[in-house]
Amino acid sequence: ADGSPGIPHKTQIKVRVEANDGSWHDRVPAWIKLAWQDHTTNLFNGVFWEPPDEERYEFLNPRPP
């Protein structure tokens, strides 16, 4: 393992969960940092957000006290 994420950056993710009554439901996982809305269905898809180091935002100023 080289330390890189197993899921590619910007991959859309949902989890399919089976309820006690046997019905299935699609859910966005709690660990997801971003959700994009599908405008054809108005539903949200979780997005795995872990950009490579060269694409990460770097703050230009120190955090205020």
Short mmCIF file of C-alpha atoms in Angstrom, two decimals:
data_model
loop_
_atom_site.label_atom_id
_atom_site.label_comp_id
_atom_site.label_asym_id
_atom_site.label_seq_id
_atom_site.Cartn_x
_atom_site.Cartn_y
_atom_site.Cartn_z
CA ALA A 1 0.00 0.00 0.00
CA ASP A 2 1.41 3.34 -1.08
CA GLY A 3 -0.90 5.46 1.09
CA SER A 4 -3.12 6.61 -1.77
CA PRO A 5 -6.91 6.31 -1.35
CA GLY A 6 -8.53 3.14 -2.66
CA ILE A 7 -11.40 5.18 -4.10
CA PRO A 8 -10.58 7.68 -6.88
CA HIS A 9 -11.14 11.40 -6.26
CA LYS A 10 -14.63 12.67 -7.30
CA THR A 11 -16.18 9.18 -7.32
CA GLN A 12 -19.93 9.30 -6.66
CA ILE A 13 -20.95 6.96 -3.85
CA LYS A 14 -24.16 5.60 -2.36
CA VAL A 15 -24.69 2.70 0.02
CA ARG A 16 -27.56 0.27 -0.48
CA VAL A 17 -29.08 -0.79 2.86
CA GLU A 18 -31.60 -3.57 3.45
CA ALA A 19 -34.26 -2.72 6.05
CA ASN A 20 -35.83 -5.18 8.49
CA ASP A 21 -38.87 -5.56 6.23
CA GLY A 22 -36.68 -6.59 3.28
CA SER A 23 -36.94 -3.29 1.41
CA TRP A 24 -33.80 -1.65 0.01
CA HIS A 25 -32.81 2.00 0.45
CA ASP A 26 -29.99 4.03 -1.10
CA ARG A 27 -28.16 6.25 1.37
CA VAL A 28 -25.22 8.67 1.31
CA PRO A 29 -22.56 7.44 3.79
CA ALA A 30 -21.93 9.59 6.88
CA TRP A 31 -18.19 9.89 6.14
CA ILE A 32 -18.80 11.66 2.81
CA LYS A 33 -17.53 15.28 2.74
CA LEU A 34 -19.46 16.46 -0.33
CA ALA A 35 -22.76 15.72 -2.09
CA TRP A 36 -23.77 16.63 -5.64
CA GLN A 37 -27.41 16.84 -6.69
CA ASP A 38 -28.59 14.97 -9.78
CA HIS A 39 -30.89 17.54 -11.38
CA THR A 40 -32.78 14.91 -13.38
CA THR A 41 -33.93 13.09 -10.22
CA ASN A 42 -33.34 15.81 -7.55
CA LEU A 43 -31.55 13.17 -5.45
CA PHE A 44 -28.11 13.65 -3.90
CA ASN A 45 -25.06 11.47 -4.53
CA GLY A 46 -22.16 11.35 -2.12
CA VAL A 47 -18.80 12.32 -3.62
CA PHE A 48 -15.48 11.01 -2.33
CA TRP A 49 -13.41 14.19 -2.02
CA GLU A 50 -9.70 13.56 -1.54
CA PRO A 51 -7.81 15.68 -4.11
CA PRO A 52 -4.14 15.03 -4.83
CA ASP A 53 -1.65 17.27 -3.03
CA GLU A 54 -1.07 19.49 -6.08
CA GLU A 55 -4.82 20.29 -6.27
CA ARG A 56 -5.40 20.98 -2.56
CA TYR A 57 -6.13 24.52 -1.47
CA GLU A 58 -3.36 26.17 0.54
CA PHE A 59 -4.30 29.03 2.82
CA LEU A 60 -2.31 32.17 2.06
CA ASN A 61 -2.63 33.73 5.51
CA PRO A 62 -2.41 32.30 9.02
CA ARG A 63 -5.62 31.60 10.88
CA PRO A 64 -6.78 34.60 12.97
CA PRO A 65 -6.69 34.27 16.77
#
